[in-house]
XYZ file of C-alpha atoms in Angstrom:
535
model
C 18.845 -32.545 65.551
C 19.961 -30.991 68.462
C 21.466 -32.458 71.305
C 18.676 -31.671 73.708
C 16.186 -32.889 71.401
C 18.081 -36.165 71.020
C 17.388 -36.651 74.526
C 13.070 -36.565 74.306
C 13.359 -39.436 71.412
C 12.483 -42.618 71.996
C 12.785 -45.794 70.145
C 10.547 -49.186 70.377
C 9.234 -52.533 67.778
C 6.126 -53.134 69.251
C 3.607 -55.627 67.849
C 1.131 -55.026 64.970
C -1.406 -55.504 67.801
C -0.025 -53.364 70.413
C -0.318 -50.443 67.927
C -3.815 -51.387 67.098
C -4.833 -51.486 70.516
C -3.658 -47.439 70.880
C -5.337 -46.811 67.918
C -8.693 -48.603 69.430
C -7.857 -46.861 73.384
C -7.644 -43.174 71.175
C -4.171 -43.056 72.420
C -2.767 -42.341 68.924
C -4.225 -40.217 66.503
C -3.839 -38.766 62.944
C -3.290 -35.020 62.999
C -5.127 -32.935 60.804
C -2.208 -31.479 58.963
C -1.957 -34.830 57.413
C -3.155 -35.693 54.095
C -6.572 -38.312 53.751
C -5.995 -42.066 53.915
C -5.583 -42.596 49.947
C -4.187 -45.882 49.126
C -6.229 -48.393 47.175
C -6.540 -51.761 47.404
C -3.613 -52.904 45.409
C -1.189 -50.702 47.740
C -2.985 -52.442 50.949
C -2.441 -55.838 49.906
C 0.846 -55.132 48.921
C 1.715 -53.907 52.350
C 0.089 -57.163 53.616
C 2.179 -59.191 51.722
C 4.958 -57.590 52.969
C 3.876 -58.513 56.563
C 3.206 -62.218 55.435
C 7.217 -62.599 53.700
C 8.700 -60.792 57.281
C 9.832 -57.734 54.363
C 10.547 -54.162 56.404
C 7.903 -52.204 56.641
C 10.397 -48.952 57.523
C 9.519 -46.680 60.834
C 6.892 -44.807 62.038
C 7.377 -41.386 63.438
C 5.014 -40.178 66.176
C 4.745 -37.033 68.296
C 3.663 -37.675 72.027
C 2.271 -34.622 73.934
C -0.218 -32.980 76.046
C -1.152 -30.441 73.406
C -4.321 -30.669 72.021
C -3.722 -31.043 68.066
C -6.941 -30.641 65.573
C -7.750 -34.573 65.172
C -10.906 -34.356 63.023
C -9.332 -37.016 60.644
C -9.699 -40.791 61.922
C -8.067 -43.694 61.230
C -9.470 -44.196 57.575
C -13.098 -44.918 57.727
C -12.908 -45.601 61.951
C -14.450 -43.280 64.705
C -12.096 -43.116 67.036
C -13.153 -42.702 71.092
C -12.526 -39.054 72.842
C -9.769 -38.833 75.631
C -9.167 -36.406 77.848
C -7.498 -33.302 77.622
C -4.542 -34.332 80.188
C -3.795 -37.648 78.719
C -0.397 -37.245 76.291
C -1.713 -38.698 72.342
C 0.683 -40.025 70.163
C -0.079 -37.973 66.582
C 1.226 -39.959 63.575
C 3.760 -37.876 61.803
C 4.937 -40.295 59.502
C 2.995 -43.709 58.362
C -0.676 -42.923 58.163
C -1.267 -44.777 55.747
C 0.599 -48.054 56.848
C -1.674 -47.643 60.068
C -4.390 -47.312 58.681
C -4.424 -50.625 56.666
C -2.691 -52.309 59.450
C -5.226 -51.479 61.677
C -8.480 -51.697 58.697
C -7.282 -55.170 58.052
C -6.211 -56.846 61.460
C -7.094 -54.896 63.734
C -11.041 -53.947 63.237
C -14.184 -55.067 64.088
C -15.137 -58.225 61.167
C -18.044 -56.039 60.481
C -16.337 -52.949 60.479
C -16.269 -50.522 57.342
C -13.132 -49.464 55.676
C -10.686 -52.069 54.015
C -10.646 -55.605 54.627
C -8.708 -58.640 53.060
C -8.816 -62.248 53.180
C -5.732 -64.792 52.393
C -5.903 -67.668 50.229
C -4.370 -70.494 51.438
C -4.348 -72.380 48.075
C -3.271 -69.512 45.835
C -0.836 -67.900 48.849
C -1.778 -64.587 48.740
C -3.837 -62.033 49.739
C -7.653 -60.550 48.177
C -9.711 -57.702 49.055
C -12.899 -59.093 50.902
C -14.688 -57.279 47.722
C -13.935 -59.429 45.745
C -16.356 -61.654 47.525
C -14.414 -65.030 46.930
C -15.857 -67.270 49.837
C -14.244 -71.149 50.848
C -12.786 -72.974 53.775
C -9.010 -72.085 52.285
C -10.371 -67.834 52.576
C -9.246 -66.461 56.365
C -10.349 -63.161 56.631
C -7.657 -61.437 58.002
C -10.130 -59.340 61.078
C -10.251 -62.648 62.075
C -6.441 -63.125 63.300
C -6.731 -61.582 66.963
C -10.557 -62.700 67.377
C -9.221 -66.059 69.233
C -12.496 -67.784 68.538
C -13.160 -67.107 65.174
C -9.344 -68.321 64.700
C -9.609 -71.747 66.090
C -12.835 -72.476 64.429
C -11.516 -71.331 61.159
C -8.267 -73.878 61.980
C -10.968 -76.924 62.922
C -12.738 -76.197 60.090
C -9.955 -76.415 57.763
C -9.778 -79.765 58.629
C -12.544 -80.970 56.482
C -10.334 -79.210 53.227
C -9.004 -82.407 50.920
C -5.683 -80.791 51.589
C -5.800 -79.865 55.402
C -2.494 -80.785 56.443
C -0.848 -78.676 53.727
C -2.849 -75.504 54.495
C -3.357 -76.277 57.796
C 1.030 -75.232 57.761
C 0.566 -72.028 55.871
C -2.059 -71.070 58.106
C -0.017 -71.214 61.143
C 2.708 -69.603 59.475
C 0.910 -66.811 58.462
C -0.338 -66.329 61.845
C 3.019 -66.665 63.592
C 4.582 -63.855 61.145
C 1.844 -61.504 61.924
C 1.029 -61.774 65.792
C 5.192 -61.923 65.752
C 5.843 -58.958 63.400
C 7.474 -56.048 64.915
C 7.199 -52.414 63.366
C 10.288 -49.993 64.148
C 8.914 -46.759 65.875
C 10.188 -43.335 66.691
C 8.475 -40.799 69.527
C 9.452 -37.427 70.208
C 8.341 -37.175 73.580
C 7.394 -33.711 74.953
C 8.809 -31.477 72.302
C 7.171 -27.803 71.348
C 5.799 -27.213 68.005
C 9.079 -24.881 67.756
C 11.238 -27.840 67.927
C 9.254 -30.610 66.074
C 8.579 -28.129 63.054
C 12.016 -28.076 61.478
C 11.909 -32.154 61.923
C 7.908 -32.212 60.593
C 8.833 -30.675 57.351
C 11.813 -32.834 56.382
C 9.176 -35.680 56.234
C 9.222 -36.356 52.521
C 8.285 -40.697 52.861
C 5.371 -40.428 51.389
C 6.126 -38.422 48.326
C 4.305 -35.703 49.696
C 6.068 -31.998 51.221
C 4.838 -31.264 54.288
C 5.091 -27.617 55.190
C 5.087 -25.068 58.033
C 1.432 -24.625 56.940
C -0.045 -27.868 57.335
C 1.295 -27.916 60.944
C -0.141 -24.822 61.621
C -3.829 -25.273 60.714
C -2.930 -27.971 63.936
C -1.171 -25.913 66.458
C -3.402 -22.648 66.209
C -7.152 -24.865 65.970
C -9.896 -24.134 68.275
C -13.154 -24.591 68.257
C -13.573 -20.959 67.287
C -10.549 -20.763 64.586
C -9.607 -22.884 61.770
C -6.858 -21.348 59.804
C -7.760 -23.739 56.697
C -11.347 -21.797 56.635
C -9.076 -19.066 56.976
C -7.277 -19.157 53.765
C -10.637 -20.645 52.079
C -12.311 -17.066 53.213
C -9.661 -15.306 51.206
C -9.356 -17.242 48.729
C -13.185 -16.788 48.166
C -13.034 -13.030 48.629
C -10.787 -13.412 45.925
C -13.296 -15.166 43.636
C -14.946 -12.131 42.126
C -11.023 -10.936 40.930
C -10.689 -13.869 38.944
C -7.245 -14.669 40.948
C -6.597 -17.739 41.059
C -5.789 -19.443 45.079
C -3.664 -18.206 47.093
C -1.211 -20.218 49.334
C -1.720 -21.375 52.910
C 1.571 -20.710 53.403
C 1.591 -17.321 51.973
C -1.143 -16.211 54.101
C 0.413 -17.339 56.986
C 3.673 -15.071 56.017
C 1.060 -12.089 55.753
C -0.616 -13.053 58.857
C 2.541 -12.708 60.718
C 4.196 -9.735 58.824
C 1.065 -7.863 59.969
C 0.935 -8.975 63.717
C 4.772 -9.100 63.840
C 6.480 -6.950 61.398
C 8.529 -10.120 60.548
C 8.043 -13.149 57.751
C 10.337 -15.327 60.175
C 9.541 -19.175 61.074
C 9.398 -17.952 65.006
C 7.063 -15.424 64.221
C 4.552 -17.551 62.336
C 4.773 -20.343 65.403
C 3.889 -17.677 67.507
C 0.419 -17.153 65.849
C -0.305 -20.249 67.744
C -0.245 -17.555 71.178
C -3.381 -15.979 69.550
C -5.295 -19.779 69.855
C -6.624 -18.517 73.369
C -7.497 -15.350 72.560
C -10.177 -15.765 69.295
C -10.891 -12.050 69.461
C -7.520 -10.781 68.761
C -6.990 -13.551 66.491
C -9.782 -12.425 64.552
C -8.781 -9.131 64.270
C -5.629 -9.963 62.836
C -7.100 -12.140 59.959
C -10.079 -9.117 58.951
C -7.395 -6.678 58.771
C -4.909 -8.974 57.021
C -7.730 -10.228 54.447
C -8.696 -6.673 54.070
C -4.820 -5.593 53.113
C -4.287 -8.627 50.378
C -7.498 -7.482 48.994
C -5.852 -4.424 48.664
C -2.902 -5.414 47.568
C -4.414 -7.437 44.995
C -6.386 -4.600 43.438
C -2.893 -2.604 42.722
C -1.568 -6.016 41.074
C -4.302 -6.068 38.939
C -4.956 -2.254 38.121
C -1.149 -1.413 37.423
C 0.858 -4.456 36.858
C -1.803 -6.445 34.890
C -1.344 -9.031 37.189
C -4.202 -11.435 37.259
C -2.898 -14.227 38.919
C -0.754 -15.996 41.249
C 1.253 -17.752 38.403
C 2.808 -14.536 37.168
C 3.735 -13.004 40.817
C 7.879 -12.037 40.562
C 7.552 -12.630 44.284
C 6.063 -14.069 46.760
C 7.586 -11.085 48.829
C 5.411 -8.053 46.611
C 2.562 -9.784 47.974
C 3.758 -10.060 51.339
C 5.290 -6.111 51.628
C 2.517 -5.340 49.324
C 0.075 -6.352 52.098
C 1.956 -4.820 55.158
C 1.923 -1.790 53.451
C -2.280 -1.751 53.157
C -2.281 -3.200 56.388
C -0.936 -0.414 57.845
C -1.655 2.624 55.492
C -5.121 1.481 53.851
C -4.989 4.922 51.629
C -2.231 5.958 49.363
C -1.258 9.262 47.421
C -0.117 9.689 43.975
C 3.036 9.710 44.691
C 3.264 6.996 47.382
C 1.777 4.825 44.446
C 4.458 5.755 42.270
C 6.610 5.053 44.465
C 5.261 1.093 44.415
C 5.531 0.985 41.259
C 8.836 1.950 40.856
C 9.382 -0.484 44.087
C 7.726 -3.783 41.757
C 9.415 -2.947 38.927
C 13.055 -2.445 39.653
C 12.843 -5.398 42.104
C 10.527 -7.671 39.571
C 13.892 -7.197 36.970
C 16.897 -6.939 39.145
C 15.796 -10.135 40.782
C 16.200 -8.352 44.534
C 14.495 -11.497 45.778
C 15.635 -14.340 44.131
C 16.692 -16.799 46.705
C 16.214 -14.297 49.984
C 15.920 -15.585 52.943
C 13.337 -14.308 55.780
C 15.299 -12.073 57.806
C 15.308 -10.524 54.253
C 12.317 -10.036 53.271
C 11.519 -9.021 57.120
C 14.192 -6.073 56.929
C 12.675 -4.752 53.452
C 8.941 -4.480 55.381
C 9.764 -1.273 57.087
C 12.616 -0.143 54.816
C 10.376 -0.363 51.714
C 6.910 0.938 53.665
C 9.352 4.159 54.500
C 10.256 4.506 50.886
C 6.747 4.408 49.683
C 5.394 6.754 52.340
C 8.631 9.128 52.596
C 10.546 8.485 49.569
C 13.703 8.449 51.970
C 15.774 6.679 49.305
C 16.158 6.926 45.649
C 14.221 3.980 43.949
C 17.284 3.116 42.156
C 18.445 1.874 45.620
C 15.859 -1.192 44.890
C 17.186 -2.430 41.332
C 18.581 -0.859 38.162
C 17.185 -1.664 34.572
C 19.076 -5.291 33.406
C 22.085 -3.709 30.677
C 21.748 -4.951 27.024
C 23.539 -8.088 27.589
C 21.592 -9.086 29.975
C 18.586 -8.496 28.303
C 19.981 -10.856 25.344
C 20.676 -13.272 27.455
C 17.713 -13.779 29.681
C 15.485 -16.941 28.625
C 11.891 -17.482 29.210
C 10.940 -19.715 31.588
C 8.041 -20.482 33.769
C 9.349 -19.662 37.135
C 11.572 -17.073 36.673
C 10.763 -13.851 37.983
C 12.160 -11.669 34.826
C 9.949 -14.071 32.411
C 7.234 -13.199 34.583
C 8.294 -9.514 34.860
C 8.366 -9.590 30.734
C 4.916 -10.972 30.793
C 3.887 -7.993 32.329
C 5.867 -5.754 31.284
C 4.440 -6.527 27.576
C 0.417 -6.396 29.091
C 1.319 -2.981 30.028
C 1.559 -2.046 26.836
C -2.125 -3.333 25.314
C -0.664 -6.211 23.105
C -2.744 -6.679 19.351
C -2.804 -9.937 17.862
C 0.366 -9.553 15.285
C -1.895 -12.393 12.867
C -4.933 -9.613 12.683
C -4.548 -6.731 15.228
C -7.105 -7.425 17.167
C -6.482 -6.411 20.507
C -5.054 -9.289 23.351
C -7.208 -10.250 26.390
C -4.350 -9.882 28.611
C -7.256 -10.588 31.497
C -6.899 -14.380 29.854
C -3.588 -14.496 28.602
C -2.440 -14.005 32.343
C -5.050 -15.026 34.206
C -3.172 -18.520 34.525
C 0.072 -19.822 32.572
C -0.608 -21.290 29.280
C 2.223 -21.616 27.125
C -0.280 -21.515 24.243
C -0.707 -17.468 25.151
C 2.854 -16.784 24.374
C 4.710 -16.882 21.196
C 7.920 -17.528 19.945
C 8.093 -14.564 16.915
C 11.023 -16.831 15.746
C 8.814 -20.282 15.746
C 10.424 -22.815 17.959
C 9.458 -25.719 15.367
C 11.184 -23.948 12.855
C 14.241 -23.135 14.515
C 14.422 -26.598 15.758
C 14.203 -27.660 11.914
C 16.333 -25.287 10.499
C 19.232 -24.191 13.614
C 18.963 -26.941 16.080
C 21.692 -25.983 18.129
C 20.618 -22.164 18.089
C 18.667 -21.123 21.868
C 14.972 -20.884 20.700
C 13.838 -19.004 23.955
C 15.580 -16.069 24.622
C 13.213 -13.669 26.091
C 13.102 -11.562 23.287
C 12.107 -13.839 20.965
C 8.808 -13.978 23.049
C 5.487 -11.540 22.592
C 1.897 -12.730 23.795
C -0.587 -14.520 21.203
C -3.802 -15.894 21.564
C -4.191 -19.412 21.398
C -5.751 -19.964 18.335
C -3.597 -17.538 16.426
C -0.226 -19.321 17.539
C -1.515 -22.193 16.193
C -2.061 -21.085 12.973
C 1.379 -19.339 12.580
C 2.512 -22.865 13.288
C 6.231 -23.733 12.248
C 6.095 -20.834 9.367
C 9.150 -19.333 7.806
C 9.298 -15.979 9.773
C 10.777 -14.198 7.112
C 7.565 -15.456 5.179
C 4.989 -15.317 7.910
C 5.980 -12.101 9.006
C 6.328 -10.072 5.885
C 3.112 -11.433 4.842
C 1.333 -10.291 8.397
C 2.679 -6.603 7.633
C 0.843 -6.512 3.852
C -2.320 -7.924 5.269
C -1.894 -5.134 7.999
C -1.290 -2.265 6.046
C -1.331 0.890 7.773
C -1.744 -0.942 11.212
C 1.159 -3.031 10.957
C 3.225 -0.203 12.662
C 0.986 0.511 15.920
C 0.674 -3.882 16.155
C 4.569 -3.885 16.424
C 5.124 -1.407 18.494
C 2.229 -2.889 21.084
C 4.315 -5.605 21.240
C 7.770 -3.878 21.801
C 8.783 -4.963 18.429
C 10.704 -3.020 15.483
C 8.300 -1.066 13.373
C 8.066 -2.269 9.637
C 9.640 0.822 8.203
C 12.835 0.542 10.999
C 13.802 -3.337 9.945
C 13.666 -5.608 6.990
C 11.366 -8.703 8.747
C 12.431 -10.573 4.893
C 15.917 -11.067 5.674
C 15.903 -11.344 9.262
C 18.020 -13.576 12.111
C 16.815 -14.283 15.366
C 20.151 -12.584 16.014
C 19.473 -9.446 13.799
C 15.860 -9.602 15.366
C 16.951 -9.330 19.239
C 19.454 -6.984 18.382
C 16.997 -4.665 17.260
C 14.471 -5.464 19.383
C 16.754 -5.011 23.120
C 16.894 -1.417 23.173
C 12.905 -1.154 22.428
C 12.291 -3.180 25.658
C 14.836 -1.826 27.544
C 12.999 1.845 26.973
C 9.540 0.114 27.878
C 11.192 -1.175 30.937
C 12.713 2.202 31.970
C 9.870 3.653 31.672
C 8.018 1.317 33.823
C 10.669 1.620 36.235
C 10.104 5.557 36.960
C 6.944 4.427 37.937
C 4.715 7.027 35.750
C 2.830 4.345 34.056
């Protein structure tokens, strides 16, 4: 934290009821960035038991400023009163949902909705009112700063064949919660700018916070919410079968467009566009327009069909800029993409790039496509044989994903029957079930345990049911015996999945070794190919 934002932070331990009375006034409110109120009962009353054995609670973090924040969230089930626009409100970045029971079981109305708890004097310790347990040793907890009710719960307790005993842990327990103090942080005065970086360290709850969620806060207005926002793309997505897209990766696009720039100052300053709902409006038709776009090229030529198998988040991003700017391309321009997704997809151009990255590439890459001022091999070569060998299959890794599609592109047949792959399914979200190992991981984990059972090329795409037949079979078995019930087809099935034809290798006395060995320079063609960007 800087120095000068050091100086805006303030730190108090104010009462449990001092925070429920700025709760009750409106002075402190739960942003709408933050998740619901979602603990249940056993959470509550473990917090409250807490309280009662003087245990730390930890800190609260708020915010305190004169910007207006999008507060349609209340304190759990409360309704909280309207202040005015010039008053500063303390927004709860941190501790929602400590507040919230604090303030549902102490500090409510007895009649209130929402959660409420009673303590057992006899049993010491705490019950949800639902459980409906009723006596003269049950003080419900609403009751501790209604002075009234108090006392004649105290007098009354007098009649109980053990006053004097409960009568004691009554007053304790009141003394440890009008007494208990709760640590709190404010960060007086501070621009979204500044309290961003801090905002998305906030990790307490077990929850990541992102850039996002603070902007669906900082750019609201009655006329914009940028959650309907990304719901409106997402649902112009629906018909494309495409799974959601990202808050956060609409907000990139959002600024890319308006901005020419991915960077974390450039999406804050979407927030400018909050006064002006026209312009702001503008920029989200013709950015929804341009992923629409974008999405149809995924689709049509890289048999992408969902967010799960994107190399990138960036080929969506430059993808969109692109459209967003040129909504028509040529042959060649298209080419030109292609050659752009490929080489980048394999060569792993972004893997770990930061914004200012990404942001340079916009222009540089929308000039290659229109101009073709560069050769493409400036954007990634084809990964060498070792390489190849070496790569391993994994979920999140942009040359597994590349692979994926790379094999789609070349209309997959089931090797059990040759029927032909729904590669629409297959990739429409990740299912492990959709991919097989040729070399069966079950059997290499019987028969080679220490050998790596998911190299890359030991991969090709399955359907379900089918892999589950094949099982933990003997591949020099299983596959021999899938070539005879082939017959003539067998060679057309293995080369649609970028394996060795029949007649080029004996599948009866294979390795895995002698397997990818044959198999690398078979992909590495497919890939070259993909990579001039004919196909």
């Amino acid at each position: 934290m800087s120095a000068n934002v050091g100086t805006r932070l303030s730190t108090a331990t104010p009462y449990i009821k001092d925070l429920n009375v700025q709760i009750r006034k409106g002075e402190m409110k739960i942003p709408q960035f933050q998740r619901p109120f979602v603990w249940g009962d056993d959470q509550a009353i473990a917090l409250l038991d807490s309280v009662a054995n003087n245990y730390p609670l930890g800190s609260l973090l708020l915010w305190r400023t004169s910007d207006k924040l999008a507060t349609e969230r209340n304190i759990g089930e409360f309704v909280l009163p309207q202040t005015d626009d010039m008053s500063p409100t303390d927004y709860v970045l941190d501790g929602q949902q400590r507040l919230t029971v604090l303030y549902s079981a102490v500090g409510a109305d007895p009649d209130a909705p929402g959660f409420s708890a009673s303590y057992d004097l006899e049993k010491e310790r705490f019950t949800s009112t639902r459980s409906a347990v009723v006596g003269l040793h049950m003080f419900p907890m609403r009751w501790l700063y209604q002075t009234t009710k108090l006392l004649n719960f105290r007098t009354a307790l007098q009649t109980h064949p053990n006053a004097a005993k409960l009568q004691e842990r009554f007053d304790g327990l009141v003394e440890v919660f009008t007494g208990y103090q709760i640590p709190v942080v404010t960060l007086k005065d501070l621009t979204v700018e500044e309290v961003c970086p801090i905002f998305e360290r906030i990790n307490s709850s077990g929850t990541a916070l992102s850039i996002f969620d603070l902007m669906v806060a900082a750019t609201w207005s009655k006329r914009f919410d940028l959650n309907e926002t990304v719901e409106e793309i997402a649902e112009a997505l629906k018909p494309k079968n495409y799974g959601e897209i990202s808050g956060t990766r609409v907000l990139k696009c959002l600024a890319a467009v308006r901005s020419d720039s991915t960077s974390r100052e450039r999406i804050l300053a979407l927030r400018q566009l909050r006064e002006k709902p026209a312009d702001m409006d503008g920029l989200v038709e013709k950015t929804k327009r341009a992923i629409l776009r974008a999405v149809d090229q995924l689709i049509t030529d890289f048999k992408l069909y969902s967010m799960d198998f994107l190399p990138y988040e960036a080929h969506l991003i430059i993808l969109t800029y692109i459209y967003a700017n040129n909504p028509t391309l040529n042959a060649g321009q298209l080419r030109r993409v292609r050659q752009w997704f490929w080489r980048t997809s394999f060569s792993e151009r972004y893997r770990g790039a930061p914004d200012d990255f990404v942001t340079r590439d916009l222009a540089a890459i929308q000039r290659f496509v229109l101009e073709g001022d560069v050769p493409a091999e400036a954007y990634g070569a084809v990964p060498d044989t070792a390489t190849l060998k070496g790569m391993i299959f994994r979920k999140n890794n942009s040359r597994s994903r590349a692979f994926s599609l790379a094999l789609a592109k070349q209309n997959p047949r089931n090797l059990t029957n040759g029927n032909s792959i729904d590669t629409a399914i297959a990739l429409s979200i990740y299912n492990k079930k959709q991919f097989h190992h040729i070399f069966p991981e079950a059997f290499l984990r019987k028969t080679k345990p220490e050998v790596e059972r998911n190299y890359v090329l030991n991969f090709c795409m399955l359907a379900a049911s089918e892999n589950n037949l094949i099982s933990d079979a003997d591949p020099q078995v299983y596959l021999p015996q899938v070539i005879s019930d082939l017959g003539t087809d067998a060679a057309p099935v293995f080369k649609s999945n970028l394996m060795p034809k029949p007649q080029d290798f004996d599948y009866s006395t294979a390795s895995l070794e002698s397997f990818i060995d044959a198999r690398v320079g078979i992909v590495q063609a497919a890939i070259e190919s993909l990579c001039t960007g004919l196909h």
